[in-house]
XYZ file of C-alpha atoms in Angstrom:
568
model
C 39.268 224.102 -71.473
C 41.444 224.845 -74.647
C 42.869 228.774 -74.784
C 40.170 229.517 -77.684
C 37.077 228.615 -75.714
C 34.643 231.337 -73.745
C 32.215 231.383 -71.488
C 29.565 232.045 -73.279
C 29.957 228.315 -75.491
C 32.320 226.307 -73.447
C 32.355 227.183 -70.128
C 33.726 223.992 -68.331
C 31.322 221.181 -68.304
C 32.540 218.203 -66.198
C 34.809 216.055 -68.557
C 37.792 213.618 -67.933
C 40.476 215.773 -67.304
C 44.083 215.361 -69.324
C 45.573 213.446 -66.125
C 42.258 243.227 -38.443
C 44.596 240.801 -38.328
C 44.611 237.456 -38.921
C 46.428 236.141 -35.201
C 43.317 235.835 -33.360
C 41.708 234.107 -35.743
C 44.332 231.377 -36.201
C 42.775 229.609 -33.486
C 39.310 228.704 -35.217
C 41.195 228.825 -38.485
C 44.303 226.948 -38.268
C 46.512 227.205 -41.245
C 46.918 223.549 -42.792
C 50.860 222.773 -42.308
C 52.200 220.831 -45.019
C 52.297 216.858 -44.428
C 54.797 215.147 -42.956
C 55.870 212.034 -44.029
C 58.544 209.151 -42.982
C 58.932 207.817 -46.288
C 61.230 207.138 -49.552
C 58.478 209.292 -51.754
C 58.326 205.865 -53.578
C 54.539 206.595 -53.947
C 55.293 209.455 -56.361
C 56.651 207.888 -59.998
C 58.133 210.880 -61.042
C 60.612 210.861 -58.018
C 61.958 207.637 -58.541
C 64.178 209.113 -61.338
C 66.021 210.516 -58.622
C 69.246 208.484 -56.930
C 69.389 207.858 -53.273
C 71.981 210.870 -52.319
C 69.695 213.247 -53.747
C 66.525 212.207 -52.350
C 68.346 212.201 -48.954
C 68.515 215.793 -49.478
C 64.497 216.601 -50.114
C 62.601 218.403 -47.775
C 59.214 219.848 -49.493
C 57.868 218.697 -53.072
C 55.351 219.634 -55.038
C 54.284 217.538 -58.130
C 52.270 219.052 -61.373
C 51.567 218.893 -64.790
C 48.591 217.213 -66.514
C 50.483 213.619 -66.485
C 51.836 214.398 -63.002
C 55.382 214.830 -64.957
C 57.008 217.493 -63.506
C 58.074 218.467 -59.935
C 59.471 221.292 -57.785
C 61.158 220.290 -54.323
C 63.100 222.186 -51.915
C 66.280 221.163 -49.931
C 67.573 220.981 -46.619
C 69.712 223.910 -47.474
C 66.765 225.983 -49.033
C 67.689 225.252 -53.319
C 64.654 225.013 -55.298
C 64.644 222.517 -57.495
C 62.422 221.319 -60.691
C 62.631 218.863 -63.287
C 60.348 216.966 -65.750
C 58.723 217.884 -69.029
C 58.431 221.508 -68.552
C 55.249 222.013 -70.334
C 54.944 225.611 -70.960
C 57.995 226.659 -69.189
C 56.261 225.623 -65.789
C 59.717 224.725 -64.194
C 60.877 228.079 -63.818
C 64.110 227.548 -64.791
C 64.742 230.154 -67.563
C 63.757 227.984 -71.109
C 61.876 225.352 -72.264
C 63.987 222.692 -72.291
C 62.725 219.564 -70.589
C 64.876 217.564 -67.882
C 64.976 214.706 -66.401
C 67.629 215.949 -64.106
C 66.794 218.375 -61.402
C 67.946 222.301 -62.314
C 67.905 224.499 -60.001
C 65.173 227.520 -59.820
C 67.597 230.318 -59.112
C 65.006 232.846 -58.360
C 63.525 231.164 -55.102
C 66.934 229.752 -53.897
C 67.069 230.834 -50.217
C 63.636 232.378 -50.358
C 62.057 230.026 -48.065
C 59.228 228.912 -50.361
C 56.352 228.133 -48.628
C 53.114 227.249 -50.661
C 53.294 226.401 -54.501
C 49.812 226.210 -56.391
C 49.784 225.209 -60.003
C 47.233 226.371 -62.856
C 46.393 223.671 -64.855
C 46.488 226.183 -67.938
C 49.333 225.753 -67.073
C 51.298 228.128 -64.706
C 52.684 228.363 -61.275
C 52.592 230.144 -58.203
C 55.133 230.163 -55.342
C 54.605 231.842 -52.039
C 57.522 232.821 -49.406
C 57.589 232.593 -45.855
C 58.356 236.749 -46.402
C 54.602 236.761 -48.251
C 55.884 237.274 -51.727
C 53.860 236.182 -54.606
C 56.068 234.449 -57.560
C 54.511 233.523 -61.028
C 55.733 231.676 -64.139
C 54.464 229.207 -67.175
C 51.318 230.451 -69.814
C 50.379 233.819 -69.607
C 47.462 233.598 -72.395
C 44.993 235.090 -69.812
C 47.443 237.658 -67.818
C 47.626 234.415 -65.067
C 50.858 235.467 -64.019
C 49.751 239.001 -62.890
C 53.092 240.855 -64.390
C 50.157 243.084 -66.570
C 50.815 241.741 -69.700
C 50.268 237.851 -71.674
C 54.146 237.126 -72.526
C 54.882 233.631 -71.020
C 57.109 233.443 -67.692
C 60.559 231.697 -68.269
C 61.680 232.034 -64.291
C 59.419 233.190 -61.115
C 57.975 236.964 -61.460
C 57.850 238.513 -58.494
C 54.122 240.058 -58.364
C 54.010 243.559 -57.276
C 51.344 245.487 -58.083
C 48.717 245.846 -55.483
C 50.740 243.118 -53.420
C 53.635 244.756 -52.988
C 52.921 246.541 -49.187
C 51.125 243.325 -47.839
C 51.766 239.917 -46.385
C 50.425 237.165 -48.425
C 50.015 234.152 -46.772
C 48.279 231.916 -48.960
C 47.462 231.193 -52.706
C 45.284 229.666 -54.835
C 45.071 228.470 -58.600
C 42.199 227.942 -61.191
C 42.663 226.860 -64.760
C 43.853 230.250 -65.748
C 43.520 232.329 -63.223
C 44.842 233.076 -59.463
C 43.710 234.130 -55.818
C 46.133 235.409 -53.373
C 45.188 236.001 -49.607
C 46.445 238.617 -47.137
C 47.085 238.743 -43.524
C 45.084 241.245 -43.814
C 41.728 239.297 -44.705
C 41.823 241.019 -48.477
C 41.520 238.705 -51.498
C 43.266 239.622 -54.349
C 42.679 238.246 -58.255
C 43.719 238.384 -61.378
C 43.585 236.527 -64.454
C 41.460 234.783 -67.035
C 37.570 236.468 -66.013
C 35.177 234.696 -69.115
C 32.729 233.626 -66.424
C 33.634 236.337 -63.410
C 36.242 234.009 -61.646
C 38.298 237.025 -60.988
C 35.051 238.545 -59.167
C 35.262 242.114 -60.476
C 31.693 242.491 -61.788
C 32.577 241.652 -65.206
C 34.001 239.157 -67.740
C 37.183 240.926 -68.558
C 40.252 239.766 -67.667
C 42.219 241.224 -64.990
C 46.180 241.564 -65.980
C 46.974 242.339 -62.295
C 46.300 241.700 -58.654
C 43.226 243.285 -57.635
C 41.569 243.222 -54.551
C 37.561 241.463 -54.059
C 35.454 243.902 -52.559
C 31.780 243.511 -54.197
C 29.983 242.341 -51.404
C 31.758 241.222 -48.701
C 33.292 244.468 -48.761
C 35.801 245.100 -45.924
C 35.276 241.842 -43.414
C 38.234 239.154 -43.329
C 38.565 236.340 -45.604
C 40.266 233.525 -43.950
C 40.322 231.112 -46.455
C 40.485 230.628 -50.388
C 40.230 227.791 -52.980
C 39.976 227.844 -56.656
C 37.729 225.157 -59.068
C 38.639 225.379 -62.729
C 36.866 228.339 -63.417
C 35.299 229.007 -60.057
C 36.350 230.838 -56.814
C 35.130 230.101 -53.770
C 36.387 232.242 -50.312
C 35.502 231.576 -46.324
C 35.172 234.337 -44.092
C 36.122 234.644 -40.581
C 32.601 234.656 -39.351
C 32.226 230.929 -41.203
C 30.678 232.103 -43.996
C 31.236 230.841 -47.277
C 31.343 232.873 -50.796
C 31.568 231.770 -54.002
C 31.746 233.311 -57.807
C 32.478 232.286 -61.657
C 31.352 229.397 -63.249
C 28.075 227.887 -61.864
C 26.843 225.164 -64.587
C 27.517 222.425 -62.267
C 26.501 224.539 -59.505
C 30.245 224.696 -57.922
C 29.205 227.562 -56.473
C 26.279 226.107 -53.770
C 23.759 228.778 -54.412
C 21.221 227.084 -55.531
C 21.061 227.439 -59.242
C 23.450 227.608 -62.092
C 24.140 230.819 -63.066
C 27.301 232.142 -63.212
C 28.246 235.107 -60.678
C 30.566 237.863 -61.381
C 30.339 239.361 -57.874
C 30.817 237.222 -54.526
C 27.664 235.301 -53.579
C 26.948 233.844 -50.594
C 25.999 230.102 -49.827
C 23.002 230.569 -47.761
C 22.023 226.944 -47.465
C 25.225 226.967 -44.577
C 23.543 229.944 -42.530
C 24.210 229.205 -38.878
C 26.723 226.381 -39.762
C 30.530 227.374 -38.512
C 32.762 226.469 -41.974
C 36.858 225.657 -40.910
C 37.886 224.588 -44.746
C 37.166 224.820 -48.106
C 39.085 222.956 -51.185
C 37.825 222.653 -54.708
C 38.405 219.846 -57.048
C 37.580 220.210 -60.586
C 33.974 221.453 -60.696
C 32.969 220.766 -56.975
C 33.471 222.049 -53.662
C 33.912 220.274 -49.938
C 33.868 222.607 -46.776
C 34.245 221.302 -43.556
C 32.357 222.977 -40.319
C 33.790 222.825 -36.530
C 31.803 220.011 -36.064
C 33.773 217.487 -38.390
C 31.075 217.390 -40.892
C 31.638 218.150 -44.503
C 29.230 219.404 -47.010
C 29.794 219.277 -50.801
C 28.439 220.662 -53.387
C 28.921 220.589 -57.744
C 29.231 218.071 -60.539
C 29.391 214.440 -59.174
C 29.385 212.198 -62.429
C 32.000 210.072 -60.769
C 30.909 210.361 -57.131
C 33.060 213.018 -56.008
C 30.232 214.677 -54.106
C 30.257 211.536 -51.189
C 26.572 211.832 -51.239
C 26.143 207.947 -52.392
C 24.933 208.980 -55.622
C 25.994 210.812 -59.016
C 23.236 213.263 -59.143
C 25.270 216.719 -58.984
C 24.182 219.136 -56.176
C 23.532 223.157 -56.782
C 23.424 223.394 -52.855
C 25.446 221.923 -50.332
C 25.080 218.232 -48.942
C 26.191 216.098 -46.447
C 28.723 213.882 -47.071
C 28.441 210.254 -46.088
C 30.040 209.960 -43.050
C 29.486 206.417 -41.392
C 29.503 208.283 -37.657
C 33.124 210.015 -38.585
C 34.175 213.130 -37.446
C 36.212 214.573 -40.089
C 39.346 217.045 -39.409
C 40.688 217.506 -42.785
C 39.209 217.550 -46.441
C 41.280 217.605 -49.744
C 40.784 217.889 -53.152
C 42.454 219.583 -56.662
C 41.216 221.615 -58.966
C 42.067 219.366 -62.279
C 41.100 216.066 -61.033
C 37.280 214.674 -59.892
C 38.723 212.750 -56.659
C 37.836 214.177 -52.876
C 39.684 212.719 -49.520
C 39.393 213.808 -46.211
C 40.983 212.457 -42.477
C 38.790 211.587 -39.216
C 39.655 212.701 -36.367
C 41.047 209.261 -35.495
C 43.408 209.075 -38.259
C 41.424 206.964 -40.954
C 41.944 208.465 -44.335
C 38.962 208.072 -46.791
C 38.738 208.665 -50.673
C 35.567 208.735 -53.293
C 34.959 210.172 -56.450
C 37.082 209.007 -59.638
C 40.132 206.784 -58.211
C 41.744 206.057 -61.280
C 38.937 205.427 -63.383
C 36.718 203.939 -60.831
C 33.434 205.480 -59.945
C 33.509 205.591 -55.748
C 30.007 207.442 -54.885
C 30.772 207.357 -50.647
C 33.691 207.302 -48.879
C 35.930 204.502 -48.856
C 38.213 204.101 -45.930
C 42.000 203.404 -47.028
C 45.150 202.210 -45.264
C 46.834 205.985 -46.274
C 48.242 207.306 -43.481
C 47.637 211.386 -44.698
C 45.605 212.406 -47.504
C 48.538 213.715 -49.773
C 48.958 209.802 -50.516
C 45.248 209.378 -52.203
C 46.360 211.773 -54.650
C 49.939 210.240 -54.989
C 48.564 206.894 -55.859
C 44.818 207.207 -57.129
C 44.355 210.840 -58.620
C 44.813 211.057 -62.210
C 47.050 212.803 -62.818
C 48.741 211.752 -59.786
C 49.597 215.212 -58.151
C 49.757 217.390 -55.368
C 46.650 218.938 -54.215
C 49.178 221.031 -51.298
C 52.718 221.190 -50.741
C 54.171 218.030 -49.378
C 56.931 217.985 -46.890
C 59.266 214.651 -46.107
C 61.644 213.575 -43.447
C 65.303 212.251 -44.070
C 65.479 209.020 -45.974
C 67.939 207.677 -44.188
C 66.733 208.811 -40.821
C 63.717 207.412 -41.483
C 65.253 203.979 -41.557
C 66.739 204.544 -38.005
C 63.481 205.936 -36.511
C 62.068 202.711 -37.677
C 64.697 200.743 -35.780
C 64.059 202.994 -32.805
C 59.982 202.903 -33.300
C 60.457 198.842 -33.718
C 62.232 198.744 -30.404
C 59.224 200.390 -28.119
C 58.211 198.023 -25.804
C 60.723 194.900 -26.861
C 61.599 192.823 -23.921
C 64.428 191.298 -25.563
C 66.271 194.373 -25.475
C 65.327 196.667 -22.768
C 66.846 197.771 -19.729
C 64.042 198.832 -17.612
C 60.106 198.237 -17.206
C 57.435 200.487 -16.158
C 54.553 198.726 -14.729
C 51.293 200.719 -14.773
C 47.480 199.170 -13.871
C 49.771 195.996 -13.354
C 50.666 195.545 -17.021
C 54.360 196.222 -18.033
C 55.747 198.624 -21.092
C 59.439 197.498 -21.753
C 61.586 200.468 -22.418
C 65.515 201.644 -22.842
C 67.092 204.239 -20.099
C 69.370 205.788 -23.058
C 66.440 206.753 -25.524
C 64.398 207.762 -22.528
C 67.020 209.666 -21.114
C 67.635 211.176 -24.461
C 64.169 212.079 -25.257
C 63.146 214.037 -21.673
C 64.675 215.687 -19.574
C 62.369 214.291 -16.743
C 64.386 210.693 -17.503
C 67.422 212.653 -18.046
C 66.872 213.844 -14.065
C 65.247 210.378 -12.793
C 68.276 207.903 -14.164
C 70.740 209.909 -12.300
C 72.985 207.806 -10.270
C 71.806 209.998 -6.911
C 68.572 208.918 -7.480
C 67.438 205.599 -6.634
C 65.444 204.941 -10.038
C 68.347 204.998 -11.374
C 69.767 201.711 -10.434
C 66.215 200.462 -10.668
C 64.755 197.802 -13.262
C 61.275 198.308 -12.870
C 59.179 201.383 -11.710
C 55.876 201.153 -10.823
C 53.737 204.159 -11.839
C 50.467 205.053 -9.679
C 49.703 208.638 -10.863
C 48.321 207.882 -14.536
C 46.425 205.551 -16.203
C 48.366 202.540 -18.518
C 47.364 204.001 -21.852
C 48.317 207.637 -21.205
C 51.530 206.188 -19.852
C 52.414 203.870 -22.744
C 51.035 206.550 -25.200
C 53.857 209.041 -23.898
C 56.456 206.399 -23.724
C 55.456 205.622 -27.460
C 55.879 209.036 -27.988
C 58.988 209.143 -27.250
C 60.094 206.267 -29.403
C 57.996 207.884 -32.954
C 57.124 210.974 -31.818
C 53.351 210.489 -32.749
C 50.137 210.073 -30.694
C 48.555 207.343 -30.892
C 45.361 208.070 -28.589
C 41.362 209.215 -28.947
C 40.202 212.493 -28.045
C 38.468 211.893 -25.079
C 41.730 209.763 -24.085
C 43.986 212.357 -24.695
C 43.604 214.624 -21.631
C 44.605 212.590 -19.134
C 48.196 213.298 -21.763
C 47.846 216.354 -21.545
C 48.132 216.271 -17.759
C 51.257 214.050 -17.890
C 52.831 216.034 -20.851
C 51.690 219.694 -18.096
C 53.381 217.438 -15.500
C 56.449 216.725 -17.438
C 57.353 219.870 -19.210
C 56.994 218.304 -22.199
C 55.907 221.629 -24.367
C 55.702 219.723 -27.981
C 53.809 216.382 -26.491
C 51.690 219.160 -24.897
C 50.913 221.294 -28.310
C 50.065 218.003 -29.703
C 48.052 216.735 -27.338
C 46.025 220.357 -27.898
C 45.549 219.224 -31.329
C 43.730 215.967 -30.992
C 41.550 216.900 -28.029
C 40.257 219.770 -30.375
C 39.023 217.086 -32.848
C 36.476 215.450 -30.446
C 35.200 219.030 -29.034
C 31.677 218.991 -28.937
C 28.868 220.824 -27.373
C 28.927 218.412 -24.605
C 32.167 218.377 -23.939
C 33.766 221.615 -24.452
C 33.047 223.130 -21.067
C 34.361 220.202 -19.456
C 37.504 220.600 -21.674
C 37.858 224.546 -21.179
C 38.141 224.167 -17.492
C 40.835 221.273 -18.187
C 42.693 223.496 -20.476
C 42.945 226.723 -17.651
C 44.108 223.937 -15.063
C 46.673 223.090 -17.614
C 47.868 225.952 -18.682
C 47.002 225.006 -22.223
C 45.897 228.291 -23.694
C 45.347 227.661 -27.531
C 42.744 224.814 -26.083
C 41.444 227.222 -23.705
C 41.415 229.953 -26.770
C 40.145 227.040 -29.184
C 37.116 225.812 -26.280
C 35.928 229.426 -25.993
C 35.531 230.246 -29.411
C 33.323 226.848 -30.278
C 30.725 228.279 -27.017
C 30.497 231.514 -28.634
C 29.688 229.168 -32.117
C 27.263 228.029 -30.174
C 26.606 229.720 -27.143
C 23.050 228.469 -26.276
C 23.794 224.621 -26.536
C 27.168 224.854 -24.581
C 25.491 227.198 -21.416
C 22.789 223.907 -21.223
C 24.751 221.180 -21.482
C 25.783 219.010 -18.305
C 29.066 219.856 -18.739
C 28.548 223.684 -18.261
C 26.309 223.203 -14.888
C 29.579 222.001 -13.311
C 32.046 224.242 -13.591
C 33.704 226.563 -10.851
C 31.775 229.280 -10.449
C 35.425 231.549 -10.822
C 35.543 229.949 -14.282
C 31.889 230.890 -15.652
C 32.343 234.348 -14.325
C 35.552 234.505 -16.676
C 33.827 232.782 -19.471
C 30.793 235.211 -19.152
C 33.368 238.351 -18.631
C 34.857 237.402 -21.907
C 32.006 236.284 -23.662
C 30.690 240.022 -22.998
C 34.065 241.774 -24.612
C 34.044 239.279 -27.754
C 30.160 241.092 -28.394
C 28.433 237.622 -27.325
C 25.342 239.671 -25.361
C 24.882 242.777 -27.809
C 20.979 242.902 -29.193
């Protein structure tokens, strides 16, 4: 949408695009982490300007700009960095000058930049680990929230209204921006033509100011911005939306736009984790792995195996996944989303292809749909990388897991064998570190059998220890959790927590409650008891629930009763 346009005439239609606090609730509503990635960023074109000794130096990127020509990235040693065309002086680095080599953005140097959203107006917003709000780029619409409409050279540090409270994440529209509290409170400011801002009107707002028409004082967990839409969740799973409705972004059921907050009805009783926009459509994804979308779909975007657009939320195709993590950007049509057993899929418009259901890729994270099939190729989140060069020796390492040729010792398990090394072992855990001593008689060993765990938790956590990933199913991944309990092994364990809550179901989640107490796992535990309160009456008549201890259901029921679960 050009700077002249209004609502009124030229409200975005879908077009090709130009290329209480918040601690408790972290365990329903886990923040998404930025990606991490062993690789060269040689999926990125705009990074391959760079030479090797700097790259080796890259820790977090973020890539922009309506050709997916200019980039921000952050060092080992906390610099800021940007370079590329610097349309609209979206670099932040004090003109207007364009550069192909990296200058640094003084301003957030040492500031421990967190989240970066970009405006595809254009401007850009930076958030710090401290939950400052930085702004810079076009100011047409008062975007940058500094009260006036003079362009930013370098990052503005926003103030008013925001300068008392911890934000901890952001959100960008065409023109305007969304900033969220740890507090719950949703603040806004910027272009308003079709109520995007959600103040009741059309006019637009030159600084932060907090949403409170209709969802009034409850907690906001969760925000995402279309082009000209807004869309927030709440901590109850609800799911609000306001602005532009002509595509009917907003999943209300008709397309007029809404100046106020307005709820999405059609996902009463339905527990929403996520919520991402792309261009004029939305995706939210409920504690049950299943997304709904909602919104223009004239290249597919909507997963519903059609291109009829939606005014009320649909299921996306799913082929029997359950989905963990959905994705999308607010100035391209193209959706992804992760299963819970790793397969990334894409559909919408993948570089000018039409794909109308999901499409299963070889990606290993969805950052890398939009890296090689958005257009613009950019960065729907911040994107964070491992060392370049260690990367090439935790492939050497990773390649060496269970080589015959060159290991030392072999742990049979179920009577198959998984070929190891003492040093990377030893190395790795300090139960190995305390087994290959030379008192102890595994340490002069050359084979250990192993009777206490079955052969693919045991090769999982010796894998482990060679990548540091697990490779293992939900319902596999307990008997891990045991070993990792067993083992002291406090990360393995955390992660472990992490993919067992991706197969939680109604069936299972008693079962898997009683496993996390005996475990001592207590985000699982914490994660298991807020699903039964979800869904309270399924959970208390599944198998599952009939058998456990009767100590344990007296707990559950105790604290079922002081979380409000039995009030009329």
């Amino acid at each position: 949408m050009s700077d002249t346009e209004s609502c009124s005439t030229t409200c975005p239609v879908e077009s090709p695009l130009p290329q209480r606090s918040l601690q408790n609730l972290a365990i329903r509503f886990p923040e998404l982490q930025p990606s991490r990635h062993l690789m060269d960023l040689s999926r990125w074109p705009i990074f391959s300007i760079l030479d090797v000794d700097m790259l080796a130096s890259v820790r977090k990127i973020f890539v922009f700009g309506n050709s997916g020509n200019e980039a921000i990235y952050i060092t080992a040693s906390d610099d800021v960095y940007a370079f590329g065309s610097n349309c609209s002086n979206c670099l932040g680095i004090g003109d207007s000058h364009s550069s192909f080599e990296p200058r640094k953005i003084e301003n957030l140097c040492q500031k421990n930049v967190i989240d970066i959203a970009f405006g595809s107006g254009p401007h850009v917003v930076a958030l710090t680990q401290a939950g400052e709000v930085y702004t810079w780029g076009h100011n047409g619409y008062c975007q940058l929230g500094n009260g006036g409409s003079s362009p930013g050279f370098s990052p503005f540090l926003v103030s008013t209204n925001l300068s008392n409270r911890m934000v901890i994440k952001i959100a960008c529209g065409s023109h305007h921006t969304m900033a969220l509290t740890s507090d719950g409170e949703i603040y806004a400011w910027g272009q308003n033509n079709c109520g995007q801002v959600g103040t009741g009107s059309t006019a637009n707002q030159p600084a932060p100011r907090k949403i409170t028409a209709v969802i009034g004082s409850r907690l906001a967990v969760a925000i995402a911005c279309g082009q000209t839409s807004s869309v927030a969740l709440l901590d109850n799973g609800e799911v609000y939306g306001w602005g532009y409705n002509g595509n009917g972004q907003l999943g209300i059921g008709n397309n007029v736009n809404q100046p106020n907050p307005c709820r999405v009805h059609a996902l009463q009783s339905i527990i929403v984790n996520q919520i991402v926009c792309g261009y004029a459509h939305t995706l939210a994804l409920t504690d049950e792995g299943i997304i709904y979308s909602w919104g223009a779909n004239s290249y597919g975007q909507l997963g519903t195996g059609n291109k009829a657009n939606m005014v009320a939320p649909a299921k996306v195709m799913s082929q029997g996944e359950m989905f963990v993590e959905i994705a999308a950007s607010h100035y391209s049509h193209i959706s992804a989303a992760m299963s819970q057993t790793g397969k990334v899929c894409m559909w919408g418009q993948c570089r000018g292809q039409s794909l109308i259901a999901p499409r299963i890729t070889r990606f290993s994270s969805t950052d890398d749909v939009f890296a090689a099939f958005s257009a613009p190729a950019v960065s729907w989140r911040i994107y964070s990388v491992d060392l370049i060069k260690g990367s090439r020796i935790a492939d050497a390492v990773a390649d060496a897991f269970d080589n015959q040729e060159a290991s030392d010792i072999k742990f049979v398990v179920e009577g198959k064998e998984i070929h190891v090394h003492k040093a990377i072992l030893k190395l790795r855990c300090e139960h190995f570190r305390s087994m290959f001593q030379s008192c102890w008689d595994e340490g002069s060993k050359e084979s250990i059998e192993i009777t206490q765990y079955p052969y693919v938790v045991y090769k999982a956590f010796l894998k482990y220890l060679y990548t540091d990933d697990v490779d293992l199913p939900p319902d596999e991944a307990i008997g891990l959790l045991d070993l990792s309990n067993a083992y002291c092994e406090e990360l393995l364990k955390k992660k472990c927590e992490a993919i067992i809550r991706q197969g939680i179901s109604v069936d299972n989640v008693a079962m898997l409650y009683a496993a996390a107490i005996k475990f001592g796992a207590q985000q699982l535990e914490d994660f298991c008891f807020r699903f039964s309160l979800n869904h309270m009456t399924l959970v208390t008549q599944s198998e599952a629930f009939g058998k456990l201890d009767d100590a344990i259901v007296k707990d559950f029921i105790f604290k079922a009763s002081q979380a409000g679960a039995f009030k009329n």
